[in-house]
């Protein structure tokens, strides 16, 4: 990580913003920005009828997400990294996670962006409780 890089990483209880992510990673040396937006969908794991969900995060989730973002920023040519996950009650269509990576060239931006979201989903302790039609629910990621 260098002094001229921007890194934003966190967990928040209010709506996410793609515009905020793009603004945060803007850099004069960056010729490419990749963005990943994860939204709440009406199905999961082969089951239809998701009506809402609630995300919960371990107390260490934010610091672990920060370390991941810093690790992604160590890649040559990466100028900005943004990774913010939502917690709390969400409805179908709401933004659950927004990631952005600004880099000097598109190949680096794509590779770093993919690494960021894949490692976030795999290793950051954030869980969801999905509510289905009726009163059925399930936990995911425990």
PDB file of C-alpha atoms in Angstrom:
ATOM      1  CA  UNK A   1       0.000   0.000   0.000  1.00  0.00           C
ATOM      2  CA  UNK A   2       1.264   3.452  -0.877  1.00  0.00           C
ATOM      3  CA  UNK A   3       0.390   6.901   0.424  1.00  0.00           C
ATOM      4  CA  UNK A   4      -1.552   7.779  -2.727  1.00  0.00           C
ATOM      5  CA  UNK A   5      -3.874   4.763  -2.592  1.00  0.00           C
ATOM      6  CA  UNK A   6      -7.371   4.907  -1.187  1.00  0.00           C
ATOM      7  CA  UNK A   7      -8.730   2.024   0.840  1.00  0.00           C
ATOM      8  CA  UNK A   8     -12.260   1.940   2.209  1.00  0.00           C
ATOM      9  CA  UNK A   9     -13.432  -1.200   3.971  1.00  0.00           C
ATOM     10  CA  UNK A  10     -16.265  -1.661   6.375  1.00  0.00           C
ATOM     11  CA  UNK A  11     -19.546  -3.056   7.560  1.00  0.00           C
ATOM     12  CA  UNK A  12     -22.502  -0.694   7.818  1.00  0.00           C
ATOM     13  CA  UNK A  13     -26.145  -0.738   8.745  1.00  0.00           C
ATOM     14  CA  UNK A  14     -27.386   1.841   6.237  1.00  0.00           C
ATOM     15  CA  UNK A  15     -27.888   1.543   2.445  1.00  0.00           C
ATOM     16  CA  UNK A  16     -24.841   1.162   0.237  1.00  0.00           C
ATOM     17  CA  UNK A  17     -23.925   3.441  -2.665  1.00  0.00           C
ATOM     18  CA  UNK A  18     -22.196   2.545  -5.925  1.00  0.00           C
ATOM     19  CA  UNK A  19     -21.554   6.253  -6.511  1.00  0.00           C
ATOM     20  CA  UNK A  20     -19.749   6.439  -3.163  1.00  0.00           C
ATOM     21  CA  UNK A  21     -17.573   3.467  -4.145  1.00  0.00           C
ATOM     22  CA  UNK A  22     -16.680   4.997  -7.512  1.00  0.00           C
ATOM     23  CA  UNK A  23     -15.871   8.326  -5.931  1.00  0.00           C
ATOM     24  CA  UNK A  24     -13.703   6.708  -3.256  1.00  0.00           C
ATOM     25  CA  UNK A  25     -11.452   4.817  -5.690  1.00  0.00           C
ATOM     26  CA  UNK A  26     -11.108   7.591  -8.293  1.00  0.00           C
ATOM     27  CA  UNK A  27      -7.434   8.201  -9.008  1.00  0.00           C
ATOM     28  CA  UNK A  28      -5.635  10.102 -11.791  1.00  0.00           C
ATOM     29  CA  UNK A  29      -3.437   7.088 -12.629  1.00  0.00           C
ATOM     30  CA  UNK A  30      -6.347   4.647 -12.792  1.00  0.00           C
ATOM     31  CA  UNK A  31      -7.481   3.784 -16.295  1.00  0.00           C
ATOM     32  CA  UNK A  32      -9.929   1.103 -15.166  1.00  0.00           C
ATOM     33  CA  UNK A  33     -12.424   0.563 -12.370  1.00  0.00           C
ATOM     34  CA  UNK A  34     -14.232  -2.701 -11.761  1.00  0.00           C
ATOM     35  CA  UNK A  35     -17.322  -2.780  -9.592  1.00  0.00           C
ATOM     36  CA  UNK A  36     -19.146  -5.709  -8.062  1.00  0.00           C
ATOM     37  CA  UNK A  37     -22.597  -5.189  -6.574  1.00  0.00           C
ATOM     38  CA  UNK A  38     -24.247  -8.018  -4.683  1.00  0.00           C
ATOM     39  CA  UNK A  39     -28.018  -7.735  -4.309  1.00  0.00           C
ATOM     40  CA  UNK A  40     -30.627  -9.621  -2.332  1.00  0.00           C
ATOM     41  CA  UNK A  41     -32.368 -12.064  -4.664  1.00  0.00           C
ATOM     42  CA  UNK A  42     -35.682 -13.887  -4.317  1.00  0.00           C
ATOM     43  CA  UNK A  43     -34.100 -17.345  -4.356  1.00  0.00           C
ATOM     44  CA  UNK A  44     -31.073 -19.070  -2.865  1.00  0.00           C
ATOM     45  CA  UNK A  45     -29.648 -22.560  -2.778  1.00  0.00           C
ATOM     46  CA  UNK A  46     -32.319 -23.907  -5.096  1.00  0.00           C
ATOM     47  CA  UNK A  47     -35.146 -22.496  -2.989  1.00  0.00           C
ATOM     48  CA  UNK A  48     -37.591 -19.878  -4.243  1.00  0.00           C
ATOM     49  CA  UNK A  49     -39.491 -17.418  -2.091  1.00  0.00           C
ATOM     50  CA  UNK A  50     -36.844 -15.424  -0.224  1.00  0.00           C
ATOM     51  CA  UNK A  51     -38.743 -12.383   1.047  1.00  0.00           C
ATOM     52  CA  UNK A  52     -36.101 -10.716   3.222  1.00  0.00           C
ATOM     53  CA  UNK A  53     -32.877 -11.382   5.017  1.00  0.00           C
ATOM     54  CA  UNK A  54     -30.803 -10.121   7.870  1.00  0.00           C
ATOM     55  CA  UNK A  55     -27.008  -9.936   7.819  1.00  0.00           C
ATOM     56  CA  UNK A  56     -24.980 -10.266  11.008  1.00  0.00           C
ATOM     57  CA  UNK A  57     -21.246  -9.722  11.337  1.00  0.00           C
ATOM     58  CA  UNK A  58     -18.680 -11.030  13.774  1.00  0.00           C
ATOM     59  CA  UNK A  59     -16.965  -8.231  15.764  1.00  0.00           C
ATOM     60  CA  UNK A  60     -13.743  -8.915  13.812  1.00  0.00           C
ATOM     61  CA  UNK A  61     -15.416  -8.735  10.386  1.00  0.00           C
ATOM     62  CA  UNK A  62     -14.516  -5.112   9.746  1.00  0.00           C
ATOM     63  CA  UNK A  63     -10.828  -5.465  10.684  1.00  0.00           C
ATOM     64  CA  UNK A  64     -10.535  -8.637   8.608  1.00  0.00           C
ATOM     65  CA  UNK A  65     -12.176  -6.893   5.657  1.00  0.00           C
ATOM     66  CA  UNK A  66      -9.720  -4.012   6.042  1.00  0.00           C
ATOM     67  CA  UNK A  67      -6.775  -6.446   5.962  1.00  0.00           C
ATOM     68  CA  UNK A  68      -8.179  -8.084   2.837  1.00  0.00           C
ATOM     69  CA  UNK A  69      -8.573  -4.707   1.106  1.00  0.00           C
ATOM     70  CA  UNK A  70      -5.013  -3.753   2.058  1.00  0.00           C
ATOM     71  CA  UNK A  71      -3.760  -7.067   0.677  1.00  0.00           C
ATOM     72  CA  UNK A  72      -5.547  -6.457  -2.638  1.00  0.00           C
ATOM     73  CA  UNK A  73      -4.034  -2.962  -2.715  1.00  0.00           C
ATOM     74  CA  UNK A  74      -0.542  -4.472  -2.616  1.00  0.00           C
ATOM     75  CA  UNK A  75      -1.021  -5.597  -6.225  1.00  0.00           C
ATOM     76  CA  UNK A  76       1.028  -3.532  -8.664  1.00  0.00           C
ATOM     77  CA  UNK A  77      -1.012  -0.838 -10.398  1.00  0.00           C
ATOM     78  CA  UNK A  78      -3.946  -0.911  -7.912  1.00  0.00           C
ATOM     79  CA  UNK A  79      -4.791   2.659  -6.903  1.00  0.00           C
ATOM     80  CA  UNK A  80      -7.989   2.234  -4.899  1.00  0.00           C
ATOM     81  CA  UNK A  81      -9.974  -0.486  -3.138  1.00  0.00           C
ATOM     82  CA  UNK A  82     -13.496  -0.204  -1.748  1.00  0.00           C
ATOM     83  CA  UNK A  83     -15.258  -3.075   0.042  1.00  0.00           C
ATOM     84  CA  UNK A  84     -18.327  -2.438   2.180  1.00  0.00           C
ATOM     85  CA  UNK A  85     -20.884  -5.029   3.304  1.00  0.00           C
ATOM     86  CA  UNK A  86     -24.297  -4.238   4.689  1.00  0.00           C
ATOM     87  CA  UNK A  87     -25.647  -5.620   7.961  1.00  0.00           C
ATOM     88  CA  UNK A  88     -29.168  -5.549   9.327  1.00  0.00           C
ATOM     89  CA  UNK A  89     -32.516  -6.094   7.667  1.00  0.00           C
ATOM     90  CA  UNK A  90     -32.607  -6.086   3.852  1.00  0.00           C
ATOM     91  CA  UNK A  91     -35.336  -6.655   1.273  1.00  0.00           C
ATOM     92  CA  UNK A  92     -35.200  -8.274  -2.153  1.00  0.00           C
ATOM     93  CA  UNK A  93     -33.349  -5.900  -4.482  1.00  0.00           C
ATOM     94  CA  UNK A  94     -31.349  -4.134  -1.766  1.00  0.00           C
ATOM     95  CA  UNK A  95     -27.576  -3.847  -2.139  1.00  0.00           C
ATOM     96  CA  UNK A  96     -25.802  -6.270   0.190  1.00  0.00           C
ATOM     97  CA  UNK A  97     -22.179  -5.657  -0.788  1.00  0.00           C
ATOM     98  CA  UNK A  98     -20.321  -3.185  -2.991  1.00  0.00           C
ATOM     99  CA  UNK A  99     -16.711  -3.673  -4.072  1.00  0.00           C
ATOM    100  CA  UNK A 100     -14.654  -1.518  -6.405  1.00  0.00           C
ATOM    101  CA  UNK A 101     -11.049  -1.641  -7.531  1.00  0.00           C
ATOM    102  CA  UNK A 102      -9.287   1.094  -9.484  1.00  0.00           C
ATOM    103  CA  UNK A 103      -6.110   0.147 -11.316  1.00  0.00           C
ATOM    104  CA  UNK A 104      -3.918   1.479 -14.038  1.00  0.00           C
ATOM    105  CA  UNK A 105      -5.080  -1.167 -16.522  1.00  0.00           C
ATOM    106  CA  UNK A 106      -8.234  -3.269 -16.951  1.00  0.00           C
ATOM    107  CA  UNK A 107      -6.630  -6.705 -16.522  1.00  0.00           C
ATOM    108  CA  UNK A 108      -5.325  -5.746 -13.097  1.00  0.00           C
ATOM    109  CA  UNK A 109      -8.644  -4.178 -12.130  1.00  0.00           C
ATOM    110  CA  UNK A 110     -10.572  -7.315 -13.146  1.00  0.00           C
ATOM    111  CA  UNK A 111      -8.171  -9.703 -11.397  1.00  0.00           C
ATOM    112  CA  UNK A 112      -8.019  -7.668  -8.195  1.00  0.00           C
ATOM    113  CA  UNK A 113     -11.787  -7.108  -8.156  1.00  0.00           C
ATOM    114  CA  UNK A 114     -12.494 -10.814  -8.529  1.00  0.00           C
ATOM    115  CA  UNK A 115     -10.020 -11.677  -5.799  1.00  0.00           C
ATOM    116  CA  UNK A 116     -11.598  -9.087  -3.495  1.00  0.00           C
ATOM    117  CA  UNK A 117     -15.162 -10.382  -3.729  1.00  0.00           C
ATOM    118  CA  UNK A 118     -14.196 -14.071  -3.742  1.00  0.00           C
ATOM    119  CA  UNK A 119     -12.039 -13.763  -0.624  1.00  0.00           C
ATOM    120  CA  UNK A 120     -14.631 -11.546   1.055  1.00  0.00           C
ATOM    121  CA  UNK A 121     -17.359 -14.161   0.530  1.00  0.00           C
ATOM    122  CA  UNK A 122     -15.056 -16.993   1.559  1.00  0.00           C
ATOM    123  CA  UNK A 123     -13.303 -15.554   4.579  1.00  0.00           C
ATOM    124  CA  UNK A 124     -15.091 -12.605   6.176  1.00  0.00           C
ATOM    125  CA  UNK A 125     -17.383 -13.709   9.037  1.00  0.00           C
ATOM    126  CA  UNK A 126     -20.709 -12.284   7.874  1.00  0.00           C
ATOM    127  CA  UNK A 127     -23.819 -14.463   8.023  1.00  0.00           C
ATOM    128  CA  UNK A 128     -27.336 -14.130   6.713  1.00  0.00           C
ATOM    129  CA  UNK A 129     -30.681 -15.290   8.008  1.00  0.00           C
ATOM    130  CA  UNK A 130     -33.027 -15.705   5.051  1.00  0.00           C
ATOM    131  CA  UNK A 131     -36.772 -15.414   5.474  1.00  0.00           C
ATOM    132  CA  UNK A 132     -38.922 -17.385   3.038  1.00  0.00           C
ATOM    133  CA  UNK A 133     -42.605 -17.148   2.139  1.00  0.00           C
ATOM    134  CA  UNK A 134     -44.529 -18.109   5.203  1.00  0.00           C
ATOM    135  CA  UNK A 135     -42.528 -18.446   8.399  1.00  0.00           C
ATOM    136  CA  UNK A 136     -39.650 -20.625   7.264  1.00  0.00           C
ATOM    137  CA  UNK A 137     -36.085 -19.325   7.536  1.00  0.00           C
ATOM    138  CA  UNK A 138     -32.498 -20.544   7.281  1.00  0.00           C
ATOM    139  CA  UNK A 139     -29.026 -19.352   8.261  1.00  0.00           C
ATOM    140  CA  UNK A 140     -26.321 -19.208   5.587  1.00  0.00           C
ATOM    141  CA  UNK A 141     -22.601 -19.042   6.202  1.00  0.00           C
ATOM    142  CA  UNK A 142     -22.484 -20.241   9.805  1.00  0.00           C
TER     143      UNK A 142
END
